[in-house]
């Protein structure tokens, strides 16, 4: 029943896909976190082991150190609990400060500061970015499916293309109004949108062209889109230069012909 409920609820499906999309980044974040914890755990365990072997502390203090920093496994547990709120990190730092050295305090605080303020926040940002990317992909796929369905419903000619009249009828539907609102467009601008897609001016647009135009208008301009636009502007500039040179040569030839005709008329007169 729970699986059926997931299939029915679109928002729940979107959440699950976002969580699954962030699992890869989360896995490598956990790997990096444990490498960081093990590195500091080795350092603290080695220092505590050297102090215990020195025999300059009481049995009670040695038991306190052994309880918190006796082995690498215990040290990694204490560090993980300190950085995730399982225990108060001052409880773990106090034995190091009192029985080992006061210089253990800045080292332990460096671990807390770097792990909590840097690693955890970076991990959160990476997970959120992956979830947002998946959500944007799901939204784009949903919009594409909806537009394809609307195009098929309003394609009265059955030629897999939408003319201007069919597009106006399609824009009167509730679903298309929602899509235009998402694009920050008004339904009255349907003619402008159609003319923008129908760049060759044939009066009809393929369904895929409408879907592509909507997807591009929804998001930010990609580097490829900017490069294509820059290339088209450069090509237009080159064409303009060549046409200007052609017009100049034609004017020059025309001027030569006019002068020739004037000279001939002068001789005749």
Tab-separated table of C-alpha atoms in Angstrom:
chain	number	residue	atom	x	y	z
A	1	UNK	CA	0.000	0.000	0.000
A	2	UNK	CA	2.863	2.393	0.741
A	3	UNK	CA	4.401	1.715	-2.690
A	4	UNK	CA	1.028	2.367	-4.321
A	5	UNK	CA	0.704	5.596	-2.359
A	6	UNK	CA	4.141	6.690	-3.598
A	7	UNK	CA	3.092	6.030	-7.189
A	8	UNK	CA	-0.048	8.122	-6.762
A	9	UNK	CA	1.478	11.135	-4.991
A	10	UNK	CA	3.568	13.136	-7.451
A	11	UNK	CA	5.131	15.355	-4.782
A	12	UNK	CA	6.237	12.307	-2.783
A	13	UNK	CA	7.804	10.820	-5.911
A	14	UNK	CA	9.674	14.062	-6.496
A	15	UNK	CA	11.026	14.027	-2.939
A	16	UNK	CA	12.175	10.425	-3.235
A	17	UNK	CA	13.917	11.097	-6.556
A	18	UNK	CA	15.662	14.113	-5.033
A	19	UNK	CA	16.884	12.018	-2.105
A	20	UNK	CA	18.115	9.268	-4.440
A	21	UNK	CA	19.900	11.850	-6.619
A	22	UNK	CA	21.788	13.186	-3.588
A	23	UNK	CA	22.870	9.733	-2.350
A	24	UNK	CA	26.011	9.654	-4.491
A	25	UNK	CA	27.218	13.007	-3.195
A	26	UNK	CA	26.219	11.982	0.323
A	27	UNK	CA	28.249	8.759	0.093
A	28	UNK	CA	31.467	10.546	-0.861
A	29	UNK	CA	30.761	13.200	1.765
A	30	UNK	CA	30.566	10.482	4.421
A	31	UNK	CA	33.785	8.924	3.128
A	32	UNK	CA	35.577	12.276	3.359
A	33	UNK	CA	34.161	12.913	6.832
A	34	UNK	CA	35.384	9.564	8.170
A	35	UNK	CA	38.818	10.081	6.626
A	36	UNK	CA	38.964	13.415	8.422
A	37	UNK	CA	37.828	11.843	11.712
A	38	UNK	CA	40.259	8.926	11.448
A	39	UNK	CA	43.169	11.299	10.788
A	40	UNK	CA	42.500	13.274	13.975
A	41	UNK	CA	41.619	10.074	15.838
A	42	UNK	CA	45.044	8.633	15.051
A	43	UNK	CA	46.699	11.824	16.260
A	44	UNK	CA	44.852	11.945	19.605
A	45	UNK	CA	45.168	8.193	20.200
A	46	UNK	CA	48.915	8.294	19.614
A	47	UNK	CA	49.399	11.244	21.971
A	48	UNK	CA	47.290	9.658	24.716
A	49	UNK	CA	49.073	6.320	24.302
A	50	UNK	CA	52.447	8.035	24.759
A	51	UNK	CA	51.228	9.778	27.930
A	52	UNK	CA	49.837	6.555	29.391
A	53	UNK	CA	53.080	4.706	28.701
A	54	UNK	CA	55.014	7.463	30.480
A	55	UNK	CA	53.356	6.518	33.780
A	56	UNK	CA	53.247	10.084	35.095
A	57	UNK	CA	49.462	10.108	35.706
A	58	UNK	CA	47.278	8.485	38.316
A	59	UNK	CA	45.278	5.340	37.721
A	60	UNK	CA	42.009	7.282	37.833
A	61	UNK	CA	43.199	9.765	35.223
A	62	UNK	CA	44.502	6.953	33.065
A	63	UNK	CA	41.100	5.286	33.156
A	64	UNK	CA	39.502	8.593	32.122
A	65	UNK	CA	41.831	8.869	29.153
A	66	UNK	CA	41.302	5.231	28.277
A	67	UNK	CA	37.544	5.712	28.372
A	68	UNK	CA	37.656	8.554	25.839
A	69	UNK	CA	40.873	8.034	23.864
A	70	UNK	CA	42.051	4.500	24.660
A	71	UNK	CA	41.899	3.042	21.139
A	72	UNK	CA	41.447	4.313	17.603
A	73	UNK	CA	37.908	2.931	17.493
A	74	UNK	CA	36.948	4.747	20.699
A	75	UNK	CA	38.625	7.960	19.525
A	76	UNK	CA	36.752	7.961	16.213
A	77	UNK	CA	33.481	7.370	18.069
A	78	UNK	CA	34.151	10.297	20.408
A	79	UNK	CA	35.114	12.595	17.533
A	80	UNK	CA	32.050	11.616	15.510
A	81	UNK	CA	29.762	12.179	18.491
A	82	UNK	CA	31.444	15.519	19.209
A	83	UNK	CA	30.916	16.826	15.683
A	84	UNK	CA	27.343	15.548	15.344
A	85	UNK	CA	26.059	16.527	18.803
A	86	UNK	CA	26.031	13.044	20.320
A	87	UNK	CA	28.070	14.310	23.275
A	88	UNK	CA	29.217	17.712	24.456
A	89	UNK	CA	32.608	18.216	22.856
A	90	UNK	CA	33.909	19.881	26.022
A	91	UNK	CA	33.496	16.518	27.820
A	92	UNK	CA	35.823	14.940	25.264
A	93	UNK	CA	38.320	17.821	25.341
A	94	UNK	CA	38.634	18.140	29.143
A	95	UNK	CA	40.708	14.927	29.687
A	96	UNK	CA	43.099	16.009	26.949
A	97	UNK	CA	43.475	19.459	28.477
A	98	UNK	CA	43.965	18.309	32.067
A	99	UNK	CA	45.982	15.106	31.629
A	100	UNK	CA	47.879	15.533	28.347
A	101	UNK	CA	48.565	19.159	27.473
A	102	UNK	CA	46.827	22.468	27.187
A	103	UNK	CA	47.975	22.530	23.556
A	104	UNK	CA	45.460	19.786	22.809
A	105	UNK	CA	42.693	22.369	23.191
A	106	UNK	CA	43.443	24.390	20.024
A	107	UNK	CA	43.955	21.154	18.070
A	108	UNK	CA	40.595	19.797	19.201
A	109	UNK	CA	38.906	23.166	18.548
A	110	UNK	CA	40.452	23.166	15.072
A	111	UNK	CA	38.843	19.770	14.472
A	112	UNK	CA	35.457	21.029	15.656
A	113	UNK	CA	35.666	24.275	13.686
A	114	UNK	CA	36.822	22.680	10.437
A	115	UNK	CA	34.489	19.704	10.668
A	116	UNK	CA	31.388	21.560	11.794
A	117	UNK	CA	31.717	24.880	9.983
A	118	UNK	CA	33.367	23.658	6.794
A	119	UNK	CA	32.713	19.980	6.053
A	120	UNK	CA	29.135	19.733	7.325
A	121	UNK	CA	28.074	22.950	5.579
A	122	UNK	CA	29.739	21.872	2.340
A	123	UNK	CA	28.034	18.480	2.561
A	124	UNK	CA	24.688	20.179	3.092
A	125	UNK	CA	25.264	22.459	0.111
A	126	UNK	CA	26.244	19.578	-2.171
A	127	UNK	CA	23.190	17.557	-1.143
A	128	UNK	CA	20.860	20.525	-1.633
A	129	UNK	CA	22.391	21.267	-5.045
A	130	UNK	CA	21.874	17.663	-6.171
A	131	UNK	CA	18.291	17.713	-4.906
A	132	UNK	CA	17.563	21.030	-6.669
A	133	UNK	CA	19.054	19.743	-9.922
A	134	UNK	CA	16.862	16.645	-9.747
A	135	UNK	CA	13.826	18.777	-8.936
A	136	UNK	CA	14.514	21.052	-11.905
A	137	UNK	CA	14.892	18.009	-14.173
A	138	UNK	CA	11.603	16.553	-12.934
A	139	UNK	CA	9.835	19.880	-13.461
A	140	UNK	CA	11.240	20.184	-16.981
A	141	UNK	CA	10.165	16.647	-17.827
A	142	UNK	CA	6.680	17.311	-16.444
A	143	UNK	CA	6.324	20.514	-18.497
A	144	UNK	CA	7.578	18.747	-21.638
A	145	UNK	CA	5.077	15.917	-21.180
A	146	UNK	CA	2.237	18.368	-20.557
A	147	UNK	CA	3.030	20.471	-23.652
A	148	UNK	CA	3.315	17.362	-25.827
A	149	UNK	CA	-0.104	16.217	-24.613
A	150	UNK	CA	-1.632	19.662	-25.261
A	151	UNK	CA	-0.134	19.794	-28.742
A	152	UNK	CA	-1.605	16.401	-29.604
A	153	UNK	CA	-5.002	17.422	-28.243
A	154	UNK	CA	-5.134	20.683	-30.243
A	155	UNK	CA	-3.468	19.357	-33.413
A	156	UNK	CA	-6.657	19.110	-35.428
A	157	UNK	CA	-4.794	18.558	-38.711
A	158	UNK	CA	-2.821	15.604	-37.348
A	159	UNK	CA	0.456	16.651	-38.975
A	160	UNK	CA	2.440	16.814	-35.672
A	161	UNK	CA	2.692	20.572	-36.127
A	162	UNK	CA	0.838	23.511	-34.589
A	163	UNK	CA	-0.275	26.487	-36.643
A	164	UNK	CA	-1.043	29.897	-35.201
A	165	UNK	CA	-4.794	29.340	-34.788
A	166	UNK	CA	-4.260	26.014	-33.028
A	167	UNK	CA	-1.658	27.611	-30.787
A	168	UNK	CA	-4.079	30.379	-29.784
A	169	UNK	CA	-6.691	27.791	-28.861
A	170	UNK	CA	-4.079	25.884	-26.895
A	171	UNK	CA	-3.100	29.043	-24.995
A	172	UNK	CA	-6.701	29.448	-23.823
A	173	UNK	CA	-6.436	26.183	-21.841
A	174	UNK	CA	-5.797	26.255	-18.085
A	175	UNK	CA	-2.616	24.170	-18.338
A	176	UNK	CA	-1.045	26.488	-20.912
A	177	UNK	CA	-1.925	29.530	-18.825
A	178	UNK	CA	-0.026	27.980	-15.906
A	179	UNK	CA	2.974	27.333	-18.151
A	180	UNK	CA	2.916	30.924	-19.440
A	181	UNK	CA	2.700	32.178	-15.862
A	182	UNK	CA	5.762	30.083	-15.016
A	183	UNK	CA	7.568	31.700	-17.959
A	184	UNK	CA	6.549	35.173	-16.664
A	185	UNK	CA	4.557	35.715	-19.876
A	186	UNK	CA	0.999	36.821	-20.478
A	187	UNK	CA	-1.398	34.868	-22.656
A	188	UNK	CA	-1.799	37.982	-24.796
A	189	UNK	CA	1.838	37.517	-25.802
A	190	UNK	CA	1.068	34.163	-27.457
A	191	UNK	CA	1.534	35.678	-30.924
A	192	UNK	CA	4.967	36.993	-29.976
A	193	UNK	CA	5.964	33.603	-28.571
A	194	UNK	CA	4.733	31.802	-31.689
A	195	UNK	CA	6.596	34.199	-33.995
A	196	UNK	CA	9.712	33.680	-31.879
A	197	UNK	CA	9.510	29.917	-32.363
A	198	UNK	CA	8.429	30.159	-36.007
A	199	UNK	CA	11.675	31.794	-37.069
A	200	UNK	CA	11.360	30.659	-40.728
A	201	UNK	CA	7.866	32.170	-41.029
A	202	UNK	CA	6.073	29.139	-42.487
A	203	UNK	CA	3.071	29.591	-40.191
A	204	UNK	CA	3.375	26.258	-38.357
A	205	UNK	CA	5.727	24.945	-35.687
A	206	UNK	CA	6.678	21.371	-34.854
A	207	UNK	CA	5.711	20.102	-31.406
A	208	UNK	CA	9.328	19.504	-30.441
A	209	UNK	CA	10.218	23.103	-31.327
A	210	UNK	CA	7.553	24.410	-28.940
A	211	UNK	CA	8.789	22.091	-26.179
A	212	UNK	CA	12.398	23.154	-26.753
A	213	UNK	CA	11.455	26.844	-26.686
A	214	UNK	CA	9.531	26.502	-23.426
A	215	UNK	CA	12.354	24.542	-21.759
A	216	UNK	CA	14.900	27.155	-22.790
A	217	UNK	CA	12.740	30.030	-21.602
A	218	UNK	CA	12.184	28.375	-18.204
A	219	UNK	CA	15.857	28.183	-17.201
A	220	UNK	CA	18.870	30.429	-17.387
A	221	UNK	CA	20.817	30.756	-20.591
A	222	UNK	CA	23.398	28.001	-20.951
A	223	UNK	CA	26.920	28.588	-22.167
A	224	UNK	CA	26.031	26.728	-25.381
A	225	UNK	CA	23.046	29.033	-26.001
A	226	UNK	CA	25.209	32.111	-25.464
A	227	UNK	CA	27.872	30.698	-27.795
A	228	UNK	CA	25.300	29.982	-30.493
A	229	UNK	CA	23.875	33.495	-30.174
A	230	UNK	CA	27.369	35.002	-30.339
A	231	UNK	CA	28.154	32.911	-33.410
A	232	UNK	CA	24.938	34.006	-35.110
A	233	UNK	CA	25.702	37.668	-34.363
A	234	UNK	CA	29.201	37.269	-35.810
A	235	UNK	CA	27.798	35.572	-38.896
A	236	UNK	CA	25.208	38.326	-39.277
A	237	UNK	CA	27.963	40.923	-38.994
A	238	UNK	CA	30.041	39.162	-41.662
A	239	UNK	CA	27.017	38.886	-43.946
A	240	UNK	CA	26.294	42.571	-43.427
A	241	UNK	CA	29.857	43.487	-44.354
A	242	UNK	CA	29.749	41.352	-47.494
A	243	UNK	CA	26.381	42.777	-48.494
A	244	UNK	CA	27.638	46.310	-47.894
A	245	UNK	CA	30.655	45.647	-50.103
A	246	UNK	CA	28.377	44.190	-52.774
A	247	UNK	CA	26.103	47.240	-52.666
A	248	UNK	CA	29.123	49.545	-52.829
A	249	UNK	CA	30.469	47.741	-55.896
A	250	UNK	CA	27.044	47.913	-57.558
A	251	UNK	CA	26.807	51.639	-56.839
A	252	UNK	CA	30.302	52.119	-58.241
A	253	UNK	CA	29.399	50.237	-61.422
A	254	UNK	CA	26.159	52.189	-61.732
A	255	UNK	CA	28.061	55.431	-61.317
A	256	UNK	CA	30.500	54.361	-64.045
A	257	UNK	CA	27.584	53.529	-66.372
A	258	UNK	CA	25.919	56.886	-65.652
A	259	UNK	CA	29.114	58.757	-66.421
A	260	UNK	CA	29.563	56.763	-69.606
A	261	UNK	CA	26.002	57.558	-70.702
A	262	UNK	CA	26.529	61.235	-69.861
A	263	UNK	CA	29.729	61.296	-71.960
A	264	UNK	CA	27.967	59.674	-74.886
A	265	UNK	CA	25.099	62.135	-74.675
A	266	UNK	CA	27.614	64.982	-74.554
A	267	UNK	CA	29.280	63.788	-77.755
A	268	UNK	CA	25.932	63.420	-79.482
A	269	UNK	CA	24.885	66.918	-78.478
